[in-house]
Amino acid sequence: MSVTLKEVAALAGVSRSAVSRTFTEGASVSPKTRSKVEKAAAELGYSPNALASSLTTGRTKLIGLISNNFHNPIFLEVFDQFTRALQERGLRPLIVNLTDETEPANSVRMLRQYSVDAAIVASSTLPPSFAKAFHDAGVPVVHTFGRSATSPEVHVVGIDNVECGRMAARELLARGYRRIGYLGGPKDATSAMDRYRGFMEEVEKHPELDVTHCFAGAYSFEAGRAEMLRLLAEGPAEGYFCGDDILSIGALSALSDNGLKPGKDIGIIGLNDMEMSRWESVDLTTIHQPIKQIITSSVDLVEEMLKDPERYPEARIFPCRVIERGTLRPRP
Amino acid sequence: MSVTLKEVAALAGVSRSAVSRTFTEGASVSPKTRSKVEKAAAELGYSPNALASSLTTGRTKLIGLISNNFHNPIFLEVFDQFTRALQERGLRPLIVNLTDETEPANSVRMLRQYSVDAAIVASSTLPPSFAKAFHDAGVPVVHTFGRSATSPEVHVVGIDNVECGRMAARELLARGYRRIGYLGGPKDATSAMDRYRGFMEEVEKHPELDVTHCFAGAYSFEAGRAEMLRLLAEGPAEGYFCGDDILSIGALSALSDNGLKPGKDIGIIGLNDMEMSRWESVDLTTIHQPIKQIITSSVDLVEEMLKDPERYPEARIFPCRVIERGTLRPRP
DNA sequence: CATTACCTTGCAACCGATTGCAAACCTGAC
DNA sequence: GTCAGGTTTGCAATCGGTTGCAAGGTAATG
C-alpha cells in the first residue's frame, strides 16, 4: 500500500537509519546521502509514518479537543481558532464531541488509547473535575473557558466569570435600571453559577434594588427564548443580564414577539460578543470575551506543557469589557 | 509512563500474546486466562495502544474530516452530526481546517502521515479535483456536499444543486414574481455555479421574465448583506434566490436597513434550512437540505469503503423540498 | 606521514502491539 | 489407559520507524 522507509533505503542504496535521519530535524547526514535519499523518496512518493515514529519518540502531535458545546454558534468561532492555532504549530486536533450519552471517563480512555500528547477541554459548562480526570490519567490538559478558582491542579485559560457578573450588574445600575434580573445558563454550568455569584454580590450592595434570577435549560437560542417568554408572561424586570449571547438573542426574539423594543422597553446585556451580536438586526450590547487571545494562549500553554510536563498549573485570566450597542438604554 | 502489554502479561503471569488476545474480538482465550488478564489489566489501568496496534492491523480508525467552511453557522450542525456519527461507530475525527494559506496537497500528505483509514471532504465549495487527490493518493474518500455530475472517481453524497436552482426558480415564478434574481455564493464554488445553472435553465423557458444574477464573495452574512445593499442601491428585482441561508440572512439584514419587508416588498428564498432560519426573527422561506441524512449516509459509505476499498464510486443524491415561511409572498 | 578529532554510517535493539505456527493441553470416546 | 480431536498457549517474526553505539571515513593538526 504505502511506501516505507525500507523501500526508500533500498532504492537509495543506503541503510534505513540514513533515511530516517534525513527526515528528522537536526540529525547527522552528509549532504551526499541526503540528496540520494530525497531523490529516492520523491520518486516513490514517500512520507514518514507519524504514528510509527510516535512509538519510539513518544510524541504523536495529536491533541484531543473536547467539547460539549456543539450547539452554540460561538463555538464555530472557537473551533475555527483552535484548529488553526493547532495546525500552525504542527499539531493535529482529534475531536471529541461530548454528547449526553457519552460517559466522561470514556473520553479519557479513548484519548489515551490514541496517545494524544495533550488534551484541551473547551467548555464553560464542564466541572473542574472533568479536566482533572485527564490530569490524573497522566494526560497534560488545559481547560479553556474553565473555572479558575477551584482547580489548582489543572491549567485554566479564560475569563473571570464572577467579575463579569459584577460588571454586568454595574452596567445595568449605571444605566438606571432598578428592577433587574439574571437570566443565566444551565444551573450545572460553572460559568452560569459564577456569573450569578458576581451579579448577586454586586446588587446586594444596593438593598433598594428589586432583583430576580432564573436559569435557562441550556446556552441556546431556544432556551433563552422560552425563558424570556415565561418571564414576560409573569411580569418581567426592566433589565436583564443574559448568561451569554445566544441566550440573549433568544430572549430578544421573545421580546420582539411581544412587540417590545430591546433597549427601550426592556434592557438586555449579553456575554461573549460573538460575530452574530454585531449583526445590525441583533445589535446586542454585550461583554466582550477575548476568544482569540484565550485560544492562542491555550495553545501556547499546550506547547509549554509538551516541553515541561511537570509545569506548575496556572490560571490565565483575560479581562473583559462592555461593548455598547443597542440593547441597553444609554447611560444618563 | 503508560502501562504496556508486557507489564500486564508479567503481572498476570502469561505471555504477551495472551494479553493481546483477550483484548481482540473473537480471539481464542480460555476463560481462565482471560479473567487473570482482565484482573491484572484493571489493576494497572491498562488499555491497549491503538496506534501501536494499527501498525500491524493496518487500521487506525482515524478519519480525516476536511472543511473550509468554518464561518458558516450551518457547519456547526454539520460538525456536530459528523463527530457524533463517527464516534458512534468507533471512528475518530481528525480535523483539517483548510484555510486560505494551506496548500491543498499538504492536507493529503498530512493525513497520509497519520494513516487515516479514510477522508471526508465536507464542503460545497471545493472542486472535485480536491477530493480526487485523496483518492489518487490511495486514501478512500467521500466528498460530502460535493458536485455529483463530474466526479466519477470519488464517492459523493449530497444534493442535486442544479435541480435546487430549478426548484427555486419555479417557486419564485409560482408566486408571481416576474423580475427575479439569483444572488449566489462565490463564483469558484461548485454549488454556487450549479445552482446558477439550474436557476437559469428554468427561467430561460420564460423569455418574458426579467432575470439578473450576481455572486457574493463568500457564503457569509457579511457578503450577503453587502451584495444586497449594492443591489438595493442599483434598483433591485422583486424576488431573489439566495445561494444559501446565511447569505439570505445577510440579505434580509440589508432589507431591514432600508425599511423593506421581506415577503412583502422583496421576496427571498434560501437553501439549507439551518436552525437559525427557523428563528421567529428570521423566518426564512428556504429549500431544505437533509443534512442529517446526508451525513449519516456519508459515514455509512465510509464504513463500506473500509470493508471494500475497491468499492465502485457512487453518488448519493438526496431530494430537497421547499419550506414555506415568511420571506416569499404566498402562492396566489 | 602519523595522530587526533570529528562526521557519517550501519548494525541491532527497541517502541507496543498482532499473528502464523507448532507445541502443549484438555476433552471425550473407545 | 490410549488416542484422536479440537483448544489454548507461547515463541518469534513483523508492522514502520528511531536511536545508542561502535566502526569507518575524512580532514586537520603536529
XYZ file of C-alpha atoms (C1' of nucleotides) in Angstrom:
724
model
C 0.000 0.000 0.000
C 2.010 2.918 1.205
C 5.735 3.353 0.766
C 8.000 2.557 3.679
C 11.396 3.515 4.935
C 12.815 0.225 3.806
C 11.863 0.678 0.190
C 13.366 4.134 0.094
C 16.524 2.818 1.686
C 16.767 0.071 -0.895
C 16.261 2.425 -3.812
C 18.736 4.959 -2.464
C 21.242 2.250 -1.620
C 21.657 3.272 1.994
C 20.631 1.928 5.376
C 17.244 2.519 6.928
C 18.850 4.680 9.569
C 20.135 7.003 6.899
C 16.657 7.507 5.549
C 15.219 8.034 8.975
C 17.859 10.604 9.740
C 17.294 12.659 6.636
C 13.720 13.061 7.766
C 14.454 14.019 11.345
C 15.352 17.538 12.237
C 18.948 18.029 13.295
C 20.201 14.508 12.677
C 23.627 13.978 11.205
C 23.569 13.136 7.497
C 26.020 14.092 4.805
C 24.678 16.242 2.016
C 25.504 13.467 -0.403
C 23.381 10.747 1.181
C 20.695 13.254 1.988
C 20.247 14.105 -1.644
C 20.286 10.447 -2.657
C 17.575 9.749 -0.105
C 15.497 12.738 -1.064
C 15.600 11.739 -4.681
C 14.504 8.193 -3.899
C 11.797 9.436 -1.555
C 10.422 11.816 -4.132
C 10.434 9.118 -6.743
C 8.432 6.749 -4.555
C 6.261 9.431 -3.034
C 7.388 8.551 0.442
C 6.426 10.399 3.565
C 7.193 9.061 7.023
C 4.513 7.387 9.090
C 3.885 9.707 12.012
C 2.228 7.020 14.074
C 5.033 4.526 13.744
C 7.591 7.080 14.756
C 5.468 8.134 17.695
C 6.099 4.693 19.108
C 9.716 5.434 19.729
C 9.648 9.165 20.143
C 6.643 9.142 22.448
C 5.117 12.114 20.623
C 2.117 11.903 18.351
C 1.431 15.617 17.940
C -2.179 14.647 18.368
C -4.141 16.937 20.667
C -7.520 15.896 21.995
C -10.049 18.698 21.625
C -13.055 18.003 23.799
C -16.253 19.965 23.878
C -19.933 19.620 24.613
C -20.980 22.894 23.025
C -21.821 21.930 19.509
C -24.989 23.968 19.571
C -23.781 27.411 20.477
C -22.778 29.444 17.413
C -19.880 30.910 19.359
C -18.265 27.529 19.077
C -17.896 27.794 15.368
C -15.527 30.657 16.049
C -13.905 28.641 18.802
C -13.294 25.604 16.611
C -12.029 27.723 13.786
C -9.494 29.398 16.042
C -8.436 26.223 17.784
C -7.935 24.197 14.660
C -5.969 26.991 13.017
C -3.804 27.629 16.046
C -3.009 23.949 16.445
C -2.288 23.448 12.767
C 0.041 26.391 12.671
C 2.155 24.685 15.290
C 2.122 21.316 13.560
C -0.346 19.805 15.995
C -3.449 17.865 14.975
C -6.829 18.188 16.630
C -8.575 14.946 17.470
C -12.162 15.907 18.242
C -14.337 14.522 20.984
C -17.976 15.552 20.900
C -19.219 15.032 24.421
C -22.844 14.117 23.959
C -25.233 13.390 26.769
C -24.812 9.679 26.324
C -21.034 9.620 26.365
C -19.541 8.639 29.654
C -16.881 11.221 30.534
C -14.436 8.531 31.636
C -14.605 7.091 28.146
C -13.124 10.144 26.578
C -10.123 9.914 28.853
C -9.581 6.299 27.974
C -10.106 6.922 24.301
C -7.638 9.757 24.128
C -5.098 7.689 25.999
C -5.537 4.879 23.536
C -4.637 7.325 20.820
C -1.697 8.599 22.848
C -2.607 12.237 22.489
C 0.204 14.485 23.629
C -2.272 16.683 25.466
C -5.949 17.446 25.801
C -7.863 20.694 25.596
C -11.225 20.832 27.298
C -13.103 23.659 25.620
C -16.222 24.260 27.627
C -17.567 26.662 30.168
C -20.091 24.169 31.414
C -17.967 21.213 32.464
C -16.799 20.952 36.066
C -13.112 21.189 37.000
C -13.222 17.508 37.929
C -13.675 16.626 34.302
C -10.435 18.247 33.249
C -8.748 16.846 36.300
C -9.560 13.315 35.159
C -7.158 13.823 32.259
C -4.516 15.179 34.535
C -4.899 12.185 36.827
C -4.584 9.835 33.901
C -1.276 11.439 33.029
C -2.574 13.427 30.067
C -1.472 17.062 30.139
C -4.587 19.171 29.984
C -5.736 22.762 29.561
C -9.260 23.735 30.496
C -10.212 26.582 28.208
C -13.185 28.638 29.366
C -12.941 26.758 32.648
C -13.492 27.855 36.215
C -10.307 29.298 37.586
C -10.750 29.498 41.321
C -11.108 25.934 42.397
C -8.898 23.983 40.038
C -5.426 24.119 41.414
C -4.346 21.010 39.581
C -5.201 21.944 36.070
C -4.245 24.742 33.712
C -7.137 27.073 33.087
C -7.439 29.772 30.455
C -10.427 32.034 30.305
C -12.137 34.899 31.978
C -13.213 35.748 35.498
C -16.880 34.885 35.346
C -17.601 36.250 38.789
C -16.173 39.581 37.783
C -18.222 39.513 34.600
C -21.319 39.067 36.720
C -20.366 42.130 38.743
C -19.591 44.051 35.603
C -22.987 43.295 34.108
C -24.731 44.346 37.318
C -22.783 47.597 37.487
C -23.609 48.299 33.877
C -27.321 47.842 34.442
C -27.213 50.045 37.538
C -25.231 52.753 35.811
C -27.965 52.993 33.231
C -30.599 53.499 35.837
C -32.233 50.090 35.816
C -33.643 49.304 39.244
C -35.762 46.200 38.648
C -33.178 43.838 37.214
C -32.677 40.155 36.668
C -30.151 37.476 35.806
C -31.225 35.069 33.104
C -28.448 32.510 33.406
C -27.291 29.455 31.532
C -27.913 25.967 32.868
C -27.603 25.642 36.614
C -24.989 22.895 36.363
C -22.656 25.045 34.290
C -19.835 26.556 36.322
C -19.902 29.697 34.213
C -23.620 30.209 34.882
C -23.114 29.889 38.617
C -20.050 32.104 38.745
C -21.712 34.847 36.766
C -24.652 34.517 39.095
C -22.458 34.903 42.158
C -20.788 38.016 40.836
C -24.078 39.517 39.777
C -25.651 38.956 43.186
C -22.582 40.108 45.059
C -22.789 43.426 43.293
C -26.519 44.000 43.560
C -26.566 43.115 47.252
C -24.646 46.312 47.875
C -27.869 48.079 46.920
C -30.696 46.808 49.094
C -33.197 49.059 47.379
C -32.987 47.068 44.156
C -35.571 44.604 43.029
C -33.612 41.596 41.852
C -34.711 38.291 40.365
C -32.901 35.430 38.748
C -33.549 32.258 36.816
C -31.653 29.685 34.817
C -32.290 28.513 31.287
C -32.009 24.866 30.384
C -29.044 25.379 28.090
C -26.900 28.007 26.438
C -29.137 28.077 23.376
C -31.468 30.268 21.401
C -34.482 28.135 22.220
C -33.786 28.106 25.929
C -33.261 31.852 26.073
C -36.406 32.468 24.143
C -38.505 30.091 26.221
C -37.258 31.549 29.478
C -37.896 35.120 28.397
C -41.385 34.253 27.199
C -42.077 32.858 30.642
C -40.715 35.960 32.311
C -42.804 38.204 30.101
C -45.907 36.265 30.965
C -45.175 36.550 34.674
C -44.236 40.211 34.541
C -40.642 40.972 33.642
C -37.971 43.181 35.174
C -36.643 46.271 33.394
C -33.211 44.953 32.549
C -31.540 41.564 32.258
C -28.064 40.151 32.268
C -28.380 37.135 29.996
C -25.899 34.331 30.542
C -24.400 34.607 27.098
C -25.041 35.992 23.642
C -27.036 33.129 22.239
C -29.333 33.188 25.249
C -29.635 36.925 24.730
C -30.564 36.506 21.111
C -33.220 34.008 22.102
C -34.510 36.474 24.656
C -34.541 39.262 22.078
C -36.666 37.101 19.842
C -39.165 36.694 22.690
C -39.251 40.447 23.180
C -39.916 41.208 19.558
C -42.704 38.610 19.563
C -44.371 40.637 22.268
C -43.833 43.857 20.443
C -41.246 45.040 22.942
C -38.205 47.014 21.877
C -34.904 45.989 23.468
C -33.043 48.976 24.872
C -36.310 50.890 25.139
C -38.868 48.713 26.843
C -36.518 46.141 28.299
C -32.729 46.122 28.538
C -30.536 43.141 27.691
C -26.819 42.700 28.151
C -25.123 39.531 26.967
C -21.686 37.979 27.216
C -19.231 36.805 24.536
C -19.515 39.346 21.769
C -19.854 36.744 19.097
C -19.942 37.665 15.444
C -23.687 37.448 15.308
C -24.086 40.042 18.032
C -22.625 42.605 15.670
C -25.269 41.969 13.050
C -27.407 45.028 12.573
C -30.580 43.063 13.195
C -29.218 41.897 16.537
C -27.083 44.798 17.692
C -26.565 43.307 21.126
C -24.912 45.196 23.962
C -22.635 42.619 25.480
C -19.489 41.864 27.443
C -16.624 41.065 25.119
C -14.724 37.894 25.856
C -11.359 37.865 24.053
C -11.828 34.482 22.392
C -8.890 34.741 20.095
C -6.417 35.622 22.818
C -7.802 32.925 25.062
C -7.373 30.301 22.416
C -3.941 31.376 21.311
C -2.863 31.405 24.912
C -4.352 27.949 25.472
C -2.395 26.511 22.604
C 0.740 28.268 23.790
C 0.209 26.624 27.114
C -0.156 23.243 25.457
C 3.163 23.734 23.791
C 4.816 24.679 27.051
C 3.403 21.600 28.697
C 4.864 19.427 25.992
C 8.252 20.873 26.801
C 7.820 20.574 30.548
C 5.118 18.115 31.609
C 5.636 18.947 35.272
C 4.851 22.592 34.667
C 3.177 24.138 37.642
C -0.521 24.705 36.917
C -1.571 28.244 36.264
C -4.718 30.202 35.555
C -4.610 32.691 32.715
C -7.417 35.137 33.109
C -8.219 37.682 30.450
C -10.083 40.891 31.107
C -13.443 41.541 29.529
C -15.103 44.791 28.616
C -18.548 46.048 27.795
C -19.354 46.633 24.153
C -22.076 49.187 23.834
C -24.681 48.536 21.195
C -28.409 48.913 21.100
C -29.986 46.677 23.714
C -29.408 48.776 26.838
C -30.714 52.264 27.334
C -27.938 54.895 27.220
C -26.110 55.983 30.357
C -27.754 59.085 31.791
C 4.535 6.458 31.640
C 1.648 4.442 30.374
C 1.109 0.758 31.029
C 2.014 -1.705 28.320
C 1.058 -5.155 27.257
C 4.270 -6.538 28.674
C 3.621 -5.318 32.187
C 0.134 -6.748 32.192
C 1.489 -10.048 30.905
C 4.077 -10.123 33.669
C 1.572 -9.392 36.383
C -0.922 -11.912 35.065
C 1.794 -14.499 34.577
C 1.008 -15.151 30.936
C 2.550 -14.382 27.580
C 2.087 -11.113 25.774
C 0.056 -12.884 23.111
C -2.447 -13.944 25.723
C -2.964 -10.380 26.802
C -3.297 -9.181 23.247
C -5.848 -11.859 22.542
C -8.054 -11.041 25.473
C -8.358 -7.560 24.062
C -9.110 -8.544 20.479
C -12.578 -9.501 19.443
C -13.049 -13.156 18.643
C -9.574 -14.405 19.533
C -9.170 -17.709 21.251
C -8.537 -17.392 25.004
C -9.671 -19.640 27.798
C -11.989 -18.074 30.353
C -9.355 -18.730 32.985
C -6.526 -16.746 31.439
C -8.953 -14.115 30.270
C -10.012 -13.404 33.818
C -6.420 -13.394 35.039
C -5.536 -10.892 32.363
C -8.548 -8.714 32.982
C -7.761 -8.579 36.644
C -4.183 -7.572 36.016
C -5.229 -5.013 33.412
C -7.738 -3.450 35.743
C -5.184 -3.297 38.499
C -2.670 -1.484 36.322
C -5.231 0.610 34.494
C -4.153 -0.769 31.155
C -5.787 -0.004 27.875
C -4.250 -1.019 24.564
C -2.372 1.476 22.456
C -4.481 1.960 19.356
C -1.617 3.417 17.370
C 0.768 0.572 18.033
C -1.819 -1.967 17.032
C -2.612 -0.019 13.910
C 0.904 -0.799 12.790
C 0.115 -4.463 12.359
C -3.589 -4.329 11.689
C -3.335 -1.504 9.192
C -6.370 0.228 10.687
C -6.208 3.363 12.783
C -9.934 4.155 12.910
C -8.847 7.709 12.303
C -10.944 9.558 9.744
C -9.762 12.840 8.282
C -12.518 15.432 8.300
C -11.631 18.279 5.997
C -13.504 21.504 5.577
C -13.037 25.115 4.636
C -16.383 26.331 5.933
C -15.615 27.389 9.447
C -17.578 30.587 9.052
C -20.983 29.360 8.030
C -23.223 28.594 11.016
C -24.609 25.611 9.170
C -21.287 23.947 9.762
C -21.762 23.807 13.470
C -24.641 21.467 12.749
C -22.517 19.626 10.243
C -19.630 19.099 12.666
C -21.950 18.056 15.413
C -23.540 15.419 13.227
C -20.284 14.189 11.759
C -18.467 13.860 15.037
C -21.411 12.056 16.611
C -21.907 9.715 13.694
C -18.229 8.829 13.583
C -17.972 8.343 17.328
C -20.983 6.061 17.376
C -19.152 3.760 15.012
C -15.892 3.853 16.947
C -14.182 6.137 14.456
C -12.240 9.259 15.401
C -12.390 12.535 13.517
C -9.068 14.169 12.773
C -9.899 17.707 11.718
C -8.301 19.695 8.939
C -9.250 23.353 8.718
C -8.496 24.356 5.175
C -7.529 27.991 5.456
C -6.605 30.152 2.526
C -2.934 29.715 3.226
C -2.941 25.934 3.449
C -1.787 24.204 0.341
C -4.354 21.528 -0.527
C -1.656 18.983 -1.296
C -0.412 19.355 2.252
C -3.586 18.034 3.720
C -3.291 14.891 1.660
C 0.252 14.343 2.814
C -0.590 15.110 6.383
C -3.496 12.712 6.529
C -1.374 10.019 4.961
C 1.287 10.559 7.572
C -1.335 9.889 10.190
C -2.547 6.849 8.276
C -6.181 7.834 8.341
C -8.396 4.991 7.230
C -10.416 7.390 5.122
C -11.090 11.049 4.486
C -14.295 13.029 4.361
C -14.274 16.270 2.438
C -17.151 18.298 3.809
C -17.555 21.290 1.579
C -19.769 22.515 -1.181
C -17.146 24.908 -2.437
C -14.171 22.662 -3.163
C -13.714 21.275 -6.641
C -13.977 17.535 -7.342
C -10.254 17.513 -8.055
C -9.571 18.194 -4.416
C -11.317 15.057 -3.256
C -9.777 13.150 -6.090
C -6.306 13.960 -4.788
C -7.038 11.771 -1.791
C -8.305 9.002 -3.959
C -5.182 9.195 -6.094
C -3.016 9.025 -3.006
C -4.739 5.810 -2.021
C -6.888 7.330 0.701
C -10.532 6.292 0.490
C -12.581 9.441 0.301
C -16.156 10.689 0.413
C -16.993 14.151 -0.804
C -19.962 15.299 1.229
C -21.885 18.226 -0.242
C -19.806 17.741 -3.371
C -20.685 18.075 -7.001
C -22.106 14.852 -8.276
C -22.078 15.046 -12.032
C -18.450 15.260 -12.905
C -16.687 13.174 -10.269
C -16.821 9.630 -11.447
C -13.815 8.633 -9.369
C -14.958 9.718 -5.979
C -17.913 8.957 -3.763
C -20.214 11.930 -3.456
C -23.061 12.438 -1.037
C -25.280 15.477 -1.213
C -27.994 17.116 -3.186
C -28.607 17.960 -6.795
C -27.671 21.618 -6.828
C -28.811 22.142 -10.392
C -32.231 20.812 -9.504
C -32.310 23.087 -6.456
C -31.691 26.038 -8.742
C -34.625 24.979 -10.880
C -36.761 24.448 -7.825
C -36.039 27.920 -6.516
C -36.849 29.456 -9.888
C -40.113 27.563 -10.135
C -41.028 28.637 -6.644
C -40.471 32.300 -7.420
C -42.486 32.035 -10.622
C -45.339 30.211 -8.958
C -45.679 33.114 -6.564
C -45.962 35.566 -9.366
C -42.532 37.155 -9.231
C -41.526 38.342 -12.677
C -38.415 40.422 -12.059
C -36.189 37.908 -10.293
C -32.538 37.384 -9.482
C -30.008 34.889 -8.302
C -27.724 36.076 -5.518
C -25.214 33.253 -5.485
C -22.312 32.178 -3.363
C -18.706 32.649 -4.506
C -18.174 32.083 -8.201
C -15.493 29.467 -7.605
C -17.808 27.293 -5.532
C -19.234 24.391 -7.466
C -22.500 24.634 -5.568
C -22.905 28.306 -6.496
C -22.377 27.559 -10.167
C -24.625 24.522 -10.253
C -27.465 26.358 -8.562
C -26.929 29.129 -11.044
C -27.154 26.728 -13.956
C -30.397 25.209 -12.731
C -31.898 28.584 -11.999
C -31.092 29.921 -15.445
C -32.185 26.777 -17.188
C -35.610 27.137 -15.660
C -36.095 30.844 -16.205
C -34.985 30.639 -19.807
C -38.163 28.746 -20.513
C -39.925 32.037 -19.885
C -38.474 34.713 -22.138
C -40.780 37.346 -20.743
C -39.000 37.309 -17.400
C -36.557 39.939 -16.310
C -33.663 37.998 -14.792
C -30.434 39.138 -13.193
C -27.712 37.394 -11.271
C -24.651 38.131 -9.200
C -22.241 36.318 -6.913
C -21.271 37.170 -3.361
C -17.683 36.904 -2.214
C -18.402 34.093 0.221
C -21.155 32.112 1.833
C -21.379 34.535 4.732
C -23.635 37.031 6.409
C -21.409 39.959 5.541
C -21.157 39.011 1.896
C -24.904 38.543 1.568
C -25.573 41.821 3.237
C -23.037 43.733 1.180
C -24.307 42.297 -2.068
C -27.933 43.051 -1.260
C -27.071 46.605 -0.244
C -25.452 47.048 -3.611
C -28.479 45.623 -5.397
C -30.816 47.886 -3.471
C -28.767 50.893 -4.412
C -28.837 49.932 -8.077
C -32.526 49.040 -8.127
C -33.403 45.534 -7.051
C -35.576 42.794 -8.518
C -38.785 41.641 -6.865
C -37.592 38.246 -5.724
C -34.261 36.557 -5.121
C -32.919 33.069 -4.800
C -30.044 33.491 -2.379
C -27.241 30.953 -2.579
C -27.757 29.671 0.929
C -29.338 30.553 4.237
C -26.535 32.594 5.694
C -26.360 34.683 2.538
C -30.120 35.077 2.799
C -29.907 36.240 6.370
C -27.310 38.792 5.378
C -29.581 39.950 2.592
C -32.523 40.202 4.986
C -30.450 42.437 7.198
C -29.824 44.729 4.239
C -33.545 44.821 3.510
C -34.498 45.761 7.025
C -31.855 48.501 6.982
C -33.686 50.001 4.068
C -37.037 49.621 5.726
C -38.100 46.895 3.334
C -40.215 43.957 4.461
C -39.140 40.546 3.148
C -42.064 38.679 1.693
C -43.918 41.900 1.094
C -41.585 44.329 -0.629
C -38.980 41.846 -1.759
C -39.007 38.064 -1.760
C -36.134 35.874 -0.596
C -35.730 32.139 -0.779
C -32.668 30.470 0.699
C -31.181 26.992 0.762
C -30.201 24.724 3.656
C -32.918 25.214 6.227
C -30.479 25.680 9.047
C -31.624 26.027 12.633
C -31.356 29.774 12.546
C -33.734 30.032 9.634
C -36.471 28.763 11.906
C -35.966 31.570 14.388
C -39.006 33.787 14.527
C -36.951 36.866 13.836
C -35.595 35.261 10.673
C -38.467 33.113 9.461
C -36.782 32.349 6.186
C -38.508 30.532 3.360
C -35.888 28.130 2.145
C -35.083 24.852 0.442
C -34.487 22.146 2.987
C -31.296 20.155 2.564
C -31.459 16.907 4.574
C -28.181 17.421 6.436
C -28.637 14.641 8.896
C -29.402 12.013 6.281
C -26.538 13.205 4.125
C -24.095 12.899 6.957
C -25.311 9.556 8.206
C -25.124 8.266 4.691
C -21.613 9.652 4.263
C -20.409 7.859 7.322
C -22.147 4.684 6.230
C -20.296 4.967 2.996
C -17.014 5.386 4.828
C -17.684 2.175 6.677
C -18.466 0.351 3.466
C -15.262 1.609 1.926
C -13.290 0.279 4.854
C -14.766 -3.128 4.179
C -14.218 -2.946 0.444
C -11.635 -0.376 -0.636
C -12.241 -1.119 -4.298
C -15.906 -0.224 -3.988
C -17.216 1.284 -7.166
C -17.742 5.027 -6.703
C -21.289 6.184 -6.343
C -23.239 9.401 -5.962
C -25.889 9.509 -3.308
C -28.249 12.337 -4.015
C -30.945 13.336 -1.578
C -34.075 15.209 -2.558
C -34.749 18.682 -1.229
C -38.026 20.434 -0.633
C -39.246 23.954 -0.122
C -40.034 25.006 3.431
C -42.566 27.778 3.397
C -42.034 30.543 5.921
C -42.349 34.277 5.745
C -39.929 35.636 3.177
C -41.829 34.899 -0.022
C -45.259 36.199 -0.818
C -47.926 33.469 -0.705
C -48.856 31.498 -3.770
C -51.818 33.088 -5.476
C 53.265 10.659 7.474
C 51.145 9.544 11.799
C 47.781 11.060 15.097
C 43.762 13.021 16.696
C 39.140 14.689 16.431
C 35.054 14.971 14.384
C 31.423 13.334 10.946
C 28.828 9.712 8.869
C 27.121 5.420 8.611
C 25.161 0.840 9.500
C 24.054 -2.617 12.932
C 20.883 -4.099 16.067
C 17.784 -3.367 19.763
C 13.581 -1.319 20.784
C 8.800 1.184 20.809
C 3.758 -1.583 21.779
C 1.251 -4.116 19.760
C -0.576 -8.593 16.347
C -0.476 -13.124 14.377
C 1.065 -17.653 11.907
C 2.720 -21.637 13.569
C 3.737 -25.505 16.243
C 3.807 -27.369 20.729
C 1.140 -28.294 24.837
C -3.076 -29.071 26.774
C -7.656 -30.775 27.519
C -11.754 -33.415 26.439
C -14.337 -37.328 25.357
C -14.625 -41.839 23.020
C -13.093 -46.343 22.719
C -5.250 -46.080 29.685
C -4.740 -44.626 24.901
C -5.801 -41.873 21.128
C -7.955 -38.532 18.055
C -9.978 -34.039 18.036
C -10.138 -29.544 18.969
C -8.460 -25.551 22.149
C -5.112 -22.730 24.261
C -0.790 -21.114 24.612
C 3.824 -19.119 23.804
C 7.502 -18.281 20.529
C 9.197 -15.395 17.294
C 8.631 -12.550 13.325
C 6.594 -8.422 11.911
C 4.448 -3.620 11.406
C 7.372 1.301 10.270
C 10.014 3.737 12.351
C 14.161 5.706 15.951
C 18.492 5.722 18.273
C 22.795 4.276 21.137
C 26.876 2.522 19.864
C 30.921 1.297 17.565
C 33.270 1.221 13.254
C 34.714 3.576 9.138
C 35.882 7.892 6.759
C 37.646 12.443 6.371
C 40.090 16.415 7.398
C 43.024 18.959 10.140
C 46.978 19.108 13.045
C 51.719 18.374 14.503
